[in-house]
JSON list of C-alpha atoms in Angstrom, two decimals:
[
{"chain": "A", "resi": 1, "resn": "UNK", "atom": "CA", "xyz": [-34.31, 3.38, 84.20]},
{"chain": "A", "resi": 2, "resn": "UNK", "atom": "CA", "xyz": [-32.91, 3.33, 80.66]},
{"chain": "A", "resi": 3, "resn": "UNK", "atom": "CA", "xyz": [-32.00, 7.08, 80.63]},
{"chain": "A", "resi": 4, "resn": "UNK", "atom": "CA", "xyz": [-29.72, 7.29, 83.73]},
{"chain": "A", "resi": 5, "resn": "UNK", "atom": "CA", "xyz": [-27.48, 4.73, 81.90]},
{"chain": "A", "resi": 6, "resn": "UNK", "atom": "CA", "xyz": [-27.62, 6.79, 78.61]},
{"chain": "A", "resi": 7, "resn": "UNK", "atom": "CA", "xyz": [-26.39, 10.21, 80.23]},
{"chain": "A", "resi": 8, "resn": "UNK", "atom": "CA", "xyz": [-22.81, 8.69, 80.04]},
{"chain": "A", "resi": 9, "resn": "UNK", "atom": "CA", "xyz": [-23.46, 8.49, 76.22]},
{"chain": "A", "resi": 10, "resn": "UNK", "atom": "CA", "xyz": [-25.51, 11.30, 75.52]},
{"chain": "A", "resi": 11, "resn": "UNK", "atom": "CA", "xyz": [-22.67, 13.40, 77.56]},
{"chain": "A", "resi": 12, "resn": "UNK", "atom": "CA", "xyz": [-19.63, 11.41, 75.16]},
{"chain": "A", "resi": 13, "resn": "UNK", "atom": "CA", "xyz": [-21.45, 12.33, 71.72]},
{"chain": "A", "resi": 14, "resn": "UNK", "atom": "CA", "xyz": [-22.02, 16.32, 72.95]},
{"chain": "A", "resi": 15, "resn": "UNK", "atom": "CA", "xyz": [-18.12, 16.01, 73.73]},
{"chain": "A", "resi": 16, "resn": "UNK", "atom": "CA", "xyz": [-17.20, 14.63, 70.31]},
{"chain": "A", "resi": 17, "resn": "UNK", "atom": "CA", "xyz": [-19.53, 17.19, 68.50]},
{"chain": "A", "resi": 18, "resn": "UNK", "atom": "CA", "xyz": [-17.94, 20.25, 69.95]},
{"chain": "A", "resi": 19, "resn": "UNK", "atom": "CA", "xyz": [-14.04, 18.98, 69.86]},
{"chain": "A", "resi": 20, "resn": "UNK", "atom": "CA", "xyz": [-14.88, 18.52, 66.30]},
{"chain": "A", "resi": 21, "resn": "UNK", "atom": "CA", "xyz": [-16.53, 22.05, 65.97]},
{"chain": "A", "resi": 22, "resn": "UNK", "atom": "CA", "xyz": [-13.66, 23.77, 67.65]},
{"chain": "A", "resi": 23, "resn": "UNK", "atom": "CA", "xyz": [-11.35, 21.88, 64.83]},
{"chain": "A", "resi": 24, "resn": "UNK", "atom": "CA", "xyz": [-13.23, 22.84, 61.63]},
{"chain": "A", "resi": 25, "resn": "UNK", "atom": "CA", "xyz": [-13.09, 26.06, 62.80]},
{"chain": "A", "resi": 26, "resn": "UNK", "atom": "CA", "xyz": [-9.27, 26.19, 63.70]},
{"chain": "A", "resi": 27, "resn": "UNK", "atom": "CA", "xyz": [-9.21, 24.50, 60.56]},
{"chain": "A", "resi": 28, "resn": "UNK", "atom": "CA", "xyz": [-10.99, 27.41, 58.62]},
{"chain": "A", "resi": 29, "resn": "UNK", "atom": "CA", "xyz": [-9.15, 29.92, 60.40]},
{"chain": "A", "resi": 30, "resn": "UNK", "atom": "CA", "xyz": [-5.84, 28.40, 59.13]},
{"chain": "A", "resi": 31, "resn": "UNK", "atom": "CA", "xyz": [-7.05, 27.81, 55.35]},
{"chain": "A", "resi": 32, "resn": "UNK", "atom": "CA", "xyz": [-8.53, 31.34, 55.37]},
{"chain": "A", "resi": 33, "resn": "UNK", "atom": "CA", "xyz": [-5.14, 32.92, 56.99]},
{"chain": "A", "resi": 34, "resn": "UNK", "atom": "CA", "xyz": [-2.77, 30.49, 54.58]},
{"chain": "A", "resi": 35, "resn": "UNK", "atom": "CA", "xyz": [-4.91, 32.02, 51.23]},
{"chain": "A", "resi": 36, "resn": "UNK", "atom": "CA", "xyz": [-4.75, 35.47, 52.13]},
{"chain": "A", "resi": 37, "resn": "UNK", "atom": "CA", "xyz": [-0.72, 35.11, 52.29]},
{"chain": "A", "resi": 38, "resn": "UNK", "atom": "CA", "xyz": [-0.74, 33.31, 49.65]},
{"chain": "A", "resi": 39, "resn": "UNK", "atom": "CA", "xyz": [-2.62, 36.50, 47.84]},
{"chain": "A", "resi": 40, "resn": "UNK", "atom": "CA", "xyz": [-0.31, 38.72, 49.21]},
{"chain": "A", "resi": 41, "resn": "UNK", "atom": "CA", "xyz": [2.80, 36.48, 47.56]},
{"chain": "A", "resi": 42, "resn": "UNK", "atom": "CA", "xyz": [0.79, 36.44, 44.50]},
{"chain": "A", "resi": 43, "resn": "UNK", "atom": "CA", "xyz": [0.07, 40.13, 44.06]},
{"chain": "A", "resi": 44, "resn": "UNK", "atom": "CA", "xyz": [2.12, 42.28, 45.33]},
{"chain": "A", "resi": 45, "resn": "UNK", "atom": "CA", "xyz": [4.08, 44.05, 42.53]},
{"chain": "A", "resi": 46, "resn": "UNK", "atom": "CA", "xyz": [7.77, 45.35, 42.43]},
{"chain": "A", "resi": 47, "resn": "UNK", "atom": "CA", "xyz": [8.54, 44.14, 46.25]},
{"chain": "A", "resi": 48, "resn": "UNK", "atom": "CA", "xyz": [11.30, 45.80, 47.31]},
{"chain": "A", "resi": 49, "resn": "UNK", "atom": "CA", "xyz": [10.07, 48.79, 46.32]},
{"chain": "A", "resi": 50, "resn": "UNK", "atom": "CA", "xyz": [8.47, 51.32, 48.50]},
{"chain": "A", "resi": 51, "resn": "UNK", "atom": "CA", "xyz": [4.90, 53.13, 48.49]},
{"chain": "A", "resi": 52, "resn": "UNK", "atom": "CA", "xyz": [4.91, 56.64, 47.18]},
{"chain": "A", "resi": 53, "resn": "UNK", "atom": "CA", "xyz": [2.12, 58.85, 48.70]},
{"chain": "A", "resi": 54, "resn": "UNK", "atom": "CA", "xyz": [-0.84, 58.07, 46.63]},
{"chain": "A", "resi": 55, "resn": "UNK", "atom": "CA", "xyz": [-0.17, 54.30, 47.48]},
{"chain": "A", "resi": 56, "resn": "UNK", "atom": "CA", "xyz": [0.23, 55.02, 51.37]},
{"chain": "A", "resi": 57, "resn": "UNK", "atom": "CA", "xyz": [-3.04, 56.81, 51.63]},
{"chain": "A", "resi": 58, "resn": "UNK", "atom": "CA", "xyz": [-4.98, 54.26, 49.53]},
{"chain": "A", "resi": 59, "resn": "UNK", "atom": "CA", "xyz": [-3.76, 51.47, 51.64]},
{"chain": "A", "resi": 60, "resn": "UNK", "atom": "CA", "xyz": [-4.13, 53.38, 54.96]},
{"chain": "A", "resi": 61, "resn": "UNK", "atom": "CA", "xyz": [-8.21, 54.65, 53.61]},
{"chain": "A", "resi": 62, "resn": "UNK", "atom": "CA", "xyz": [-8.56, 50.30, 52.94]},
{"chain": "A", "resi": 63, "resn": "UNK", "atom": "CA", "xyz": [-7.20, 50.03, 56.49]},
{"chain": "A", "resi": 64, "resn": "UNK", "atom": "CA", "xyz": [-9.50, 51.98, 58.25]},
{"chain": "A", "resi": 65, "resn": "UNK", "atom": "CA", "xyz": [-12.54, 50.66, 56.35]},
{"chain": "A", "resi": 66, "resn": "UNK", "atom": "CA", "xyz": [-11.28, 46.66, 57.49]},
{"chain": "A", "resi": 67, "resn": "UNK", "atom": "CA", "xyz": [-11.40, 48.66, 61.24]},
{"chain": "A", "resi": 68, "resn": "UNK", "atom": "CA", "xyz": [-14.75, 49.74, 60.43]},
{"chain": "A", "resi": 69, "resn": "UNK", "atom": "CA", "xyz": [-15.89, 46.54, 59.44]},
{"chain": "A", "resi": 70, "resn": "UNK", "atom": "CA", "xyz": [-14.26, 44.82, 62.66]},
{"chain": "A", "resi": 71, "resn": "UNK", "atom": "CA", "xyz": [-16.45, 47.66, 64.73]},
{"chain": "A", "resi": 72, "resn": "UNK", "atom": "CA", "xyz": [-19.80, 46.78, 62.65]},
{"chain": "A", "resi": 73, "resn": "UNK", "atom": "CA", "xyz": [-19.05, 42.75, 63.81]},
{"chain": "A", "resi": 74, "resn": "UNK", "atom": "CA", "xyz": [-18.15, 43.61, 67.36]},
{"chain": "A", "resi": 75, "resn": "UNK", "atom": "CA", "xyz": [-22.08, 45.09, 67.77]},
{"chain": "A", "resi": 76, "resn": "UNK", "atom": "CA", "xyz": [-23.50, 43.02, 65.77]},
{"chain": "A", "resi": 77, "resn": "UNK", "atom": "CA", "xyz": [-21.70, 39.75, 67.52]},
{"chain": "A", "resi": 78, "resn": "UNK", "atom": "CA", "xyz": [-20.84, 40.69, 70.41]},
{"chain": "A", "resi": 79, "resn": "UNK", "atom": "CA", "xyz": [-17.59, 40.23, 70.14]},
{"chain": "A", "resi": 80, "resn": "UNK", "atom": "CA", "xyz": [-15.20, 41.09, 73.44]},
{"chain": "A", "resi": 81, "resn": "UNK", "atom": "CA", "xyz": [-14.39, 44.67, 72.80]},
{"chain": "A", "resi": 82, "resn": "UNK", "atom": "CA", "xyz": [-10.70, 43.63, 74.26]},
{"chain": "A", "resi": 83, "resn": "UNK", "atom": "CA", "xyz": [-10.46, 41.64, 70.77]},
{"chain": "A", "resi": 84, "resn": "UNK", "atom": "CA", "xyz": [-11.51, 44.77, 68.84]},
{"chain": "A", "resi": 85, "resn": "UNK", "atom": "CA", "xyz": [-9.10, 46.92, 70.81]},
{"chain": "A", "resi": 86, "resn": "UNK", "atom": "CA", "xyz": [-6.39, 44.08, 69.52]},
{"chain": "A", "resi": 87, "resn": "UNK", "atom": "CA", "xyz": [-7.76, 44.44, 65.94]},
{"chain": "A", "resi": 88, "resn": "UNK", "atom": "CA", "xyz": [-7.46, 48.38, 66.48]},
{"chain": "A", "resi": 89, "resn": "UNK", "atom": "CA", "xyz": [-3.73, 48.53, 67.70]},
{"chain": "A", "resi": 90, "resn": "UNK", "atom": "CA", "xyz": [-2.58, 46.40, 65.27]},
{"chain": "A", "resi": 91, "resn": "UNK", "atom": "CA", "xyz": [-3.90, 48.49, 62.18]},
{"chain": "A", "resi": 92, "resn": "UNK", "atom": "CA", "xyz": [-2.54, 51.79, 64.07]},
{"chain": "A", "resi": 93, "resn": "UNK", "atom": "CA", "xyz": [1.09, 50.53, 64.18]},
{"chain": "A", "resi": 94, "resn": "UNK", "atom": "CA", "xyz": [0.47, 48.84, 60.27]},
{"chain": "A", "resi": 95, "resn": "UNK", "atom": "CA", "xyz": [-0.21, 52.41, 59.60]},
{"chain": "A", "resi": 96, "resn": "UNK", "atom": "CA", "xyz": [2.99, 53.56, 60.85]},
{"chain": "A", "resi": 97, "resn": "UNK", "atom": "CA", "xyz": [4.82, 50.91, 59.21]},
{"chain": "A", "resi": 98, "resn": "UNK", "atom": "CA", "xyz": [3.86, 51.68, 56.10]},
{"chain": "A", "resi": 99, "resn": "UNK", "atom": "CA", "xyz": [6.49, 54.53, 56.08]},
{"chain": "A", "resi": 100, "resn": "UNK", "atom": "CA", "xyz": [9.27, 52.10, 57.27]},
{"chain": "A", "resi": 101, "resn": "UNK", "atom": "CA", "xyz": [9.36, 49.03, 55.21]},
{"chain": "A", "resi": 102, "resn": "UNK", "atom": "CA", "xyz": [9.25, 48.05, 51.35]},
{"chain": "A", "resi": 103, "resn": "UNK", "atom": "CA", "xyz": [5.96, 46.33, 50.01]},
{"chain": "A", "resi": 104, "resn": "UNK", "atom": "CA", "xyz": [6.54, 42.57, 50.17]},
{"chain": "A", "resi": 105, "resn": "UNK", "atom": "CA", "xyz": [7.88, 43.19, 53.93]},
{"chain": "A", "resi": 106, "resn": "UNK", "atom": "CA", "xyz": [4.50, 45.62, 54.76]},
{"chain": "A", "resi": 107, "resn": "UNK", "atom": "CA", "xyz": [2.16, 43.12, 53.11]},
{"chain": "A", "resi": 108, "resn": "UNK", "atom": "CA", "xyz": [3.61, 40.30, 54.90]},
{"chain": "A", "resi": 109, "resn": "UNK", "atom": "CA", "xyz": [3.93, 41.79, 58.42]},
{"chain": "A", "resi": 110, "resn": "UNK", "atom": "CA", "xyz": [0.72, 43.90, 58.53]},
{"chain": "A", "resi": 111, "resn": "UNK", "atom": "CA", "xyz": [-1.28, 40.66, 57.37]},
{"chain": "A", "resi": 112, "resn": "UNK", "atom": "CA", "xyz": [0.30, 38.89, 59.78]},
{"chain": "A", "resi": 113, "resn": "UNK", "atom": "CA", "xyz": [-0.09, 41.25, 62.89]},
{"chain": "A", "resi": 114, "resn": "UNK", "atom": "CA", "xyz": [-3.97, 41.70, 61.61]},
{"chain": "A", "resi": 115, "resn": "UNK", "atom": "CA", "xyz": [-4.75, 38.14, 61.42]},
{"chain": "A", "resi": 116, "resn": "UNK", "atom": "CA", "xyz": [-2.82, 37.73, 64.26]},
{"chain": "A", "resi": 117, "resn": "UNK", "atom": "CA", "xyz": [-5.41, 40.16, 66.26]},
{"chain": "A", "resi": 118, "resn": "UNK", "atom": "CA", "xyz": [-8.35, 38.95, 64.56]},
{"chain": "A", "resi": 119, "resn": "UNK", "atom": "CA", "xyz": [-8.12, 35.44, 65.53]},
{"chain": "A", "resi": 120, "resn": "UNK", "atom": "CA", "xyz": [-11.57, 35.54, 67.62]},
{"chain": "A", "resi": 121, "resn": "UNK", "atom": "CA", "xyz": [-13.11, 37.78, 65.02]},
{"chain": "A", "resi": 122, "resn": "UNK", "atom": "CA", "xyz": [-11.54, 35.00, 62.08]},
{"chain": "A", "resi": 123, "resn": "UNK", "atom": "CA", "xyz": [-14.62, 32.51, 63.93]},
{"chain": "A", "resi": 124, "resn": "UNK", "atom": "CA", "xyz": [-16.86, 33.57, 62.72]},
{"chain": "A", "resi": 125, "resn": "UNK", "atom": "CA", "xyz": [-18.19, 33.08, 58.86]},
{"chain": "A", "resi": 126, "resn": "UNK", "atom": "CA", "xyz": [-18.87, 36.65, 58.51]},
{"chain": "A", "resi": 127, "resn": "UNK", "atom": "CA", "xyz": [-15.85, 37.97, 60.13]},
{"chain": "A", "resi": 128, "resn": "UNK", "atom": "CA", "xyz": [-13.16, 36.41, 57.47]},
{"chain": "A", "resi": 129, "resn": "UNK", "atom": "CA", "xyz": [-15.93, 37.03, 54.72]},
{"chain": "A", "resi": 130, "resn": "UNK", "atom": "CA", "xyz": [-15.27, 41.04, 55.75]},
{"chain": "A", "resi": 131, "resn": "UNK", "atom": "CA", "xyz": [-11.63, 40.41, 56.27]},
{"chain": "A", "resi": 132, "resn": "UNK", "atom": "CA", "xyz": [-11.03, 39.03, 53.02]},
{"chain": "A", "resi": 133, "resn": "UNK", "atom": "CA", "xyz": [-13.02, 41.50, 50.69]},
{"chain": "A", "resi": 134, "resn": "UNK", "atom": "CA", "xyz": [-10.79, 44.31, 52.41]},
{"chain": "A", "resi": 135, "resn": "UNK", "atom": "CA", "xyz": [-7.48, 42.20, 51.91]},
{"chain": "A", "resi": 136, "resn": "UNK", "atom": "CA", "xyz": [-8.59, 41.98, 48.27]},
{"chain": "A", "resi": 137, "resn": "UNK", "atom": "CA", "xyz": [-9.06, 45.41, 48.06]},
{"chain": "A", "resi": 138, "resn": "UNK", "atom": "CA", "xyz": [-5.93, 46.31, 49.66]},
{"chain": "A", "resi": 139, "resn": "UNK", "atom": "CA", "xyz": [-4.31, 43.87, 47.09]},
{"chain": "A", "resi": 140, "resn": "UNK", "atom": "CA", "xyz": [-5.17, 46.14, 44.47]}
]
């Protein structure tokens, strides 16, 4: 008789649990997103300046290892291949940018439009664990 009345309870504690799950991990996302820009701010050298050659290759080589990396999740997770097409479209066109805009402004808008995409890959512990060691290396 007891456990009809506790379903109400049992059902209001399963509720709680997963509202707070989907908040630590909003709240992750943000702390991981606001420490990568504030990397970016941190080491980006000689801002206004623009990449010569050797730079633009290096960055667009780190580039297409982070869309490797997204790939290796997406089997491995089974992440929504729609989210890995968004991941993909935005490193194309950061590619492209590269050629248009000084440093500070490339750093700033390709880690935005990346993050931006990679908000359902970001979820997941290992996915900003891969997206950070690439940002690092793109940082050197």
């Amino acid at each position: 008789d007891s456990c009809i009345s506790r379903i109400s309870h049992w059902v209001k504690n399963i509720r709680e649990d997963l509202l707070f799950s989907r908040h630590s991990v909003q709240g992750d996302v943000d702390e991981f997103t606001e420490n990568i820009r504030k990397q970016i701010n941190e080491n980006v050298k000689n801002p206004e300046s623009f990449f010569d050659e050797q730079e633009k290759e290096a960055i667009k080589n780190k580039l297409d290892e982070l869309q490797e990396k997204v790939r290796e999740l997406e089997k491995r997770f089974n992440f929504p291949e729609a989210e890995t097409k968004k991941v993909e479209a935005a490193i194309e066109k950061s590619k492209k940018d590269i050629n248009v805009y000084p440093k500070g402004v490339w750093y700033k808008t390709a880690g935005n439009k990346v993050i931006n995409a990679l908000k359902g890959v970001l979820t997941t512990k290992e996915g900003r664990e891969a997206l950070l060691e690439v940002m690092k290396n793109l940082l050197r």
